[in-house]
Amino acid sequence: MASDYPLKVFYDASCPVCALEMDQLRARDAAGRLELVDMSAPGFDAACHGFAHADLDAAIHAVRPDGTIVRGMPVLRLAYAAAGLGWLVRPTGFGPLRPAFDAAYRVFARNRKAISRALAPAIAALRTRRGRGRAA
């Protein structure tokens, strides 16, 4: 839908899983349909964007151009579509599968900090390797 973009996505770059995912989307967003906003950046003020920091920390959020707020798995569906990767997440929106994927995202969101801590060394190595690949 044309009114979905540009999509302003709020994410936590201090979360290795989140940063890895947003790096991938940023790299593939050739059309500039995503505005990725790091809520962990120094000086970031959630209230300036109409949010409470705790709400942004609890789940990924996005704002459509018309001001509509999107939260959770629907944000990822829109962001992946914007980056030309919609086919990867399209199954997560299909009828009977949608509630299960939405619930799985909520479980991840509640546990993302612990998951990220556990995966941080592997994610850091992957991000470094990808960075060298782009620079070469």
PDB file of C-alpha atoms in Angstrom:
ATOM      1  CA  MET A   1       0.000   0.000   0.000  1.00  0.00           C
ATOM      2  CA  ALA A   2       1.419   3.376  -1.007  1.00  0.00           C
ATOM      3  CA  SER A   3       0.424   5.024   2.295  1.00  0.00           C
ATOM      4  CA  ASP A   4       2.735   2.677   4.247  1.00  0.00           C
ATOM      5  CA  TYR A   5       5.923   4.391   3.070  1.00  0.00           C
ATOM      6  CA  PRO A   6       8.129   6.004   4.000  1.00  0.00           C
ATOM      7  CA  LEU A   7       7.843   4.002   7.197  1.00  0.00           C
ATOM      8  CA  LYS A   8       9.556   5.350  10.324  1.00  0.00           C
ATOM      9  CA  VAL A   9      10.753   2.336  12.320  1.00  0.00           C
ATOM     10  CA  PHE A  10      11.925   2.652  15.939  1.00  0.00           C
ATOM     11  CA  TYR A  11      14.361  -0.037  17.015  1.00  0.00           C
ATOM     12  CA  ASP A  12      17.032  -0.653  19.642  1.00  0.00           C
ATOM     13  CA  ALA A  13      20.521  -0.728  18.087  1.00  0.00           C
ATOM     14  CA  SER A  14      21.964  -1.783  21.453  1.00  0.00           C
ATOM     15  CA  CYS A  15      20.161  -5.109  20.915  1.00  0.00           C
ATOM     16  CA  PRO A  16      22.469  -7.211  18.707  1.00  0.00           C
ATOM     17  CA  VAL A  17      19.595  -9.172  17.138  1.00  0.00           C
ATOM     18  CA  CYS A  18      17.690  -5.967  16.380  1.00  0.00           C
ATOM     19  CA  ALA A  19      20.777  -4.200  15.022  1.00  0.00           C
ATOM     20  CA  LEU A  20      21.622  -7.137  12.746  1.00  0.00           C
ATOM     21  CA  GLU A  21      18.100  -7.196  11.352  1.00  0.00           C
ATOM     22  CA  MET A  22      17.981  -3.436  10.764  1.00  0.00           C
ATOM     23  CA  ASP A  23      21.456  -3.516   9.155  1.00  0.00           C
ATOM     24  CA  GLN A  24      20.083  -6.039   6.673  1.00  0.00           C
ATOM     25  CA  LEU A  25      16.958  -3.996   5.942  1.00  0.00           C
ATOM     26  CA  ARG A  26      18.941  -0.748   5.614  1.00  0.00           C
ATOM     27  CA  ALA A  27      21.337  -2.380   3.148  1.00  0.00           C
ATOM     28  CA  ARG A  28      18.465  -3.612   0.995  1.00  0.00           C
ATOM     29  CA  ASP A  29      16.271  -0.505   1.146  1.00  0.00           C
ATOM     30  CA  ALA A  30      17.367   0.843  -2.241  1.00  0.00           C
ATOM     31  CA  ALA A  31      14.132   2.835  -2.665  1.00  0.00           C
ATOM     32  CA  GLY A  32      14.576   4.679   0.649  1.00  0.00           C
ATOM     33  CA  ARG A  33      11.212   3.510   1.964  1.00  0.00           C
ATOM     34  CA  LEU A  34      12.467   3.055   5.534  1.00  0.00           C
ATOM     35  CA  GLU A  35      13.529   5.617   8.107  1.00  0.00           C
ATOM     36  CA  LEU A  36      15.260   3.627  10.832  1.00  0.00           C
ATOM     37  CA  VAL A  37      15.397   5.424  14.186  1.00  0.00           C
ATOM     38  CA  ASP A  38      17.700   4.079  16.901  1.00  0.00           C
ATOM     39  CA  MET A  39      15.934   4.521  20.228  1.00  0.00           C
ATOM     40  CA  SER A  40      19.181   3.695  22.060  1.00  0.00           C
ATOM     41  CA  ALA A  41      21.069   6.612  20.502  1.00  0.00           C
ATOM     42  CA  PRO A  42      22.350   9.261  22.921  1.00  0.00           C
ATOM     43  CA  GLY A  43      19.830  12.068  23.210  1.00  0.00           C
ATOM     44  CA  PHE A  44      16.934  10.082  21.750  1.00  0.00           C
ATOM     45  CA  ASP A  45      13.693  11.312  23.316  1.00  0.00           C
ATOM     46  CA  ALA A  46      10.743   8.975  22.797  1.00  0.00           C
ATOM     47  CA  ALA A  47       8.320  11.681  23.942  1.00  0.00           C
ATOM     48  CA  CYS A  48       9.342  13.872  20.976  1.00  0.00           C
ATOM     49  CA  HIS A  49       7.910  11.125  18.782  1.00  0.00           C
ATOM     50  CA  GLY A  50       4.790  10.677  20.899  1.00  0.00           C
ATOM     51  CA  PHE A  51       5.889   7.518  22.711  1.00  0.00           C
ATOM     52  CA  ALA A  52       6.922   6.391  26.149  1.00  0.00           C
ATOM     53  CA  HIS A  53      10.411   4.863  26.132  1.00  0.00           C
ATOM     54  CA  ALA A  54       9.103   1.740  27.899  1.00  0.00           C
ATOM     55  CA  ASP A  55       6.579   1.152  25.096  1.00  0.00           C
ATOM     56  CA  LEU A  56       9.276   1.392  22.411  1.00  0.00           C
ATOM     57  CA  ASP A  57      11.496  -0.905  24.462  1.00  0.00           C
ATOM     58  CA  ALA A  58       8.740  -3.518  24.776  1.00  0.00           C
ATOM     59  CA  ALA A  59       8.207  -4.048  21.025  1.00  0.00           C
ATOM     60  CA  ILE A  60       9.241  -2.651  17.677  1.00  0.00           C
ATOM     61  CA  HIS A  61       7.121   0.311  16.579  1.00  0.00           C
ATOM     62  CA  ALA A  62       6.664   2.186  13.332  1.00  0.00           C
ATOM     63  CA  VAL A  63       4.746   5.216  12.134  1.00  0.00           C
ATOM     64  CA  ARG A  64       3.182   5.403   8.690  1.00  0.00           C
ATOM     65  CA  PRO A  65       3.155   8.716   6.791  1.00  0.00           C
ATOM     66  CA  ASP A  66      -0.448   9.344   7.896  1.00  0.00           C
ATOM     67  CA  GLY A  67       0.597   9.021  11.565  1.00  0.00           C
ATOM     68  CA  THR A  68      -0.848   5.554  12.076  1.00  0.00           C
ATOM     69  CA  ILE A  69       1.178   3.586  14.620  1.00  0.00           C
ATOM     70  CA  VAL A  70       2.080  -0.026  13.895  1.00  0.00           C
ATOM     71  CA  ARG A  71       3.482  -2.326  16.572  1.00  0.00           C
ATOM     72  CA  GLY A  72       5.080  -5.766  16.682  1.00  0.00           C
ATOM     73  CA  MET A  73       5.130  -8.276  13.855  1.00  0.00           C
ATOM     74  CA  PRO A  74       3.168  -6.058  11.422  1.00  0.00           C
ATOM     75  CA  VAL A  75       6.117  -3.618  11.538  1.00  0.00           C
ATOM     76  CA  LEU A  76       8.464  -6.355  10.398  1.00  0.00           C
ATOM     77  CA  ARG A  77       6.103  -7.363   7.587  1.00  0.00           C
ATOM     78  CA  LEU A  78       5.993  -3.776   6.329  1.00  0.00           C
ATOM     79  CA  ALA A  79       9.744  -3.215   6.759  1.00  0.00           C
ATOM     80  CA  TYR A  80      10.709  -6.405   4.956  1.00  0.00           C
ATOM     81  CA  ALA A  81       8.306  -5.564   2.119  1.00  0.00           C
ATOM     82  CA  ALA A  82       9.875  -2.086   1.877  1.00  0.00           C
ATOM     83  CA  ALA A  83      13.315  -3.662   1.493  1.00  0.00           C
ATOM     84  CA  GLY A  84      12.162  -6.091  -1.194  1.00  0.00           C
ATOM     85  CA  LEU A  85      12.207  -9.026   1.208  1.00  0.00           C
ATOM     86  CA  GLY A  86       8.484  -9.317   1.785  1.00  0.00           C
ATOM     87  CA  TRP A  87       8.504 -12.869   0.489  1.00  0.00           C
ATOM     88  CA  LEU A  88      10.530 -13.898   3.564  1.00  0.00           C
ATOM     89  CA  VAL A  89       7.851 -12.830   6.025  1.00  0.00           C
ATOM     90  CA  ARG A  90       4.733 -13.145   3.851  1.00  0.00           C
ATOM     91  CA  PRO A  91       3.835 -16.555   5.352  1.00  0.00           C
ATOM     92  CA  THR A  92       3.722 -14.934   8.815  1.00  0.00           C
ATOM     93  CA  GLY A  93       0.656 -12.955   7.720  1.00  0.00           C
ATOM     94  CA  PHE A  94      -1.390 -15.832   6.332  1.00  0.00           C
ATOM     95  CA  GLY A  95      -4.715 -16.514   8.099  1.00  0.00           C
ATOM     96  CA  PRO A  96      -4.179 -19.384  10.540  1.00  0.00           C
ATOM     97  CA  LEU A  97      -0.409 -18.798  10.796  1.00  0.00           C
ATOM     98  CA  ARG A  98      -0.641 -15.108  11.670  1.00  0.00           C
ATOM     99  CA  PRO A  99      -1.650 -15.482  15.346  1.00  0.00           C
ATOM    100  CA  ALA A 100       1.127 -18.004  15.961  1.00  0.00           C
ATOM    101  CA  PHE A 101       3.815 -15.772  14.409  1.00  0.00           C
ATOM    102  CA  ASP A 102       2.475 -12.694  16.185  1.00  0.00           C
ATOM    103  CA  ALA A 103       2.609 -14.598  19.494  1.00  0.00           C
ATOM    104  CA  ALA A 104       6.126 -15.849  18.726  1.00  0.00           C
ATOM    105  CA  TYR A 105       7.237 -12.250  18.121  1.00  0.00           C
ATOM    106  CA  ARG A 106       5.760 -11.193  21.479  1.00  0.00           C
ATOM    107  CA  VAL A 107       7.732 -13.975  23.197  1.00  0.00           C
ATOM    108  CA  PHE A 108      10.897 -12.842  21.411  1.00  0.00           C
ATOM    109  CA  ALA A 109      10.243  -9.186  22.316  1.00  0.00           C
ATOM    110  CA  ARG A 110       9.848 -10.055  26.001  1.00  0.00           C
ATOM    111  CA  ASN A 111      13.091 -12.040  25.943  1.00  0.00           C
ATOM    112  CA  ARG A 112      15.126 -10.178  23.317  1.00  0.00           C
ATOM    113  CA  LYS A 113      17.692  -8.824  25.754  1.00  0.00           C
ATOM    114  CA  ALA A 114      18.562 -12.266  27.104  1.00  0.00           C
ATOM    115  CA  ILE A 115      18.518 -13.758  23.599  1.00  0.00           C
ATOM    116  CA  SER A 116      20.763 -10.964  22.349  1.00  0.00           C
ATOM    117  CA  ARG A 117      23.212 -11.408  25.225  1.00  0.00           C
ATOM    118  CA  ALA A 118      23.470 -15.109  24.425  1.00  0.00           C
ATOM    119  CA  LEU A 119      23.951 -14.498  20.691  1.00  0.00           C
ATOM    120  CA  ALA A 120      26.034 -11.315  20.932  1.00  0.00           C
ATOM    121  CA  PRO A 121      29.459 -12.861  20.134  1.00  0.00           C
ATOM    122  CA  ALA A 122      28.165 -14.660  17.034  1.00  0.00           C
ATOM    123  CA  ILE A 123      26.202 -11.607  15.872  1.00  0.00           C
ATOM    124  CA  ALA A 124      29.211  -9.301  16.390  1.00  0.00           C
ATOM    125  CA  ALA A 125      31.363 -11.609  14.269  1.00  0.00           C
ATOM    126  CA  LEU A 126      28.706 -11.725  11.543  1.00  0.00           C
ATOM    127  CA  ARG A 127      28.266  -7.939  11.525  1.00  0.00           C
ATOM    128  CA  THR A 128      32.042  -7.469  11.329  1.00  0.00           C
ATOM    129  CA  ARG A 129      32.330  -9.952   8.461  1.00  0.00           C
ATOM    130  CA  ARG A 130      29.484  -8.254   6.584  1.00  0.00           C
ATOM    131  CA  GLY A 131      31.068  -4.864   7.152  1.00  0.00           C
ATOM    132  CA  ARG A 132      34.355  -6.039   5.644  1.00  0.00           C
ATOM    133  CA  GLY A 133      32.485  -7.514   2.691  1.00  0.00           C
ATOM    134  CA  ARG A 134      30.805  -4.190   1.914  1.00  0.00           C
ATOM    135  CA  ALA A 135      34.019  -2.215   2.268  1.00  0.00           C
ATOM    136  CA  ALA A 136      35.998  -4.481  -0.057  1.00  0.00           C
TER     137      ALA A 136
END
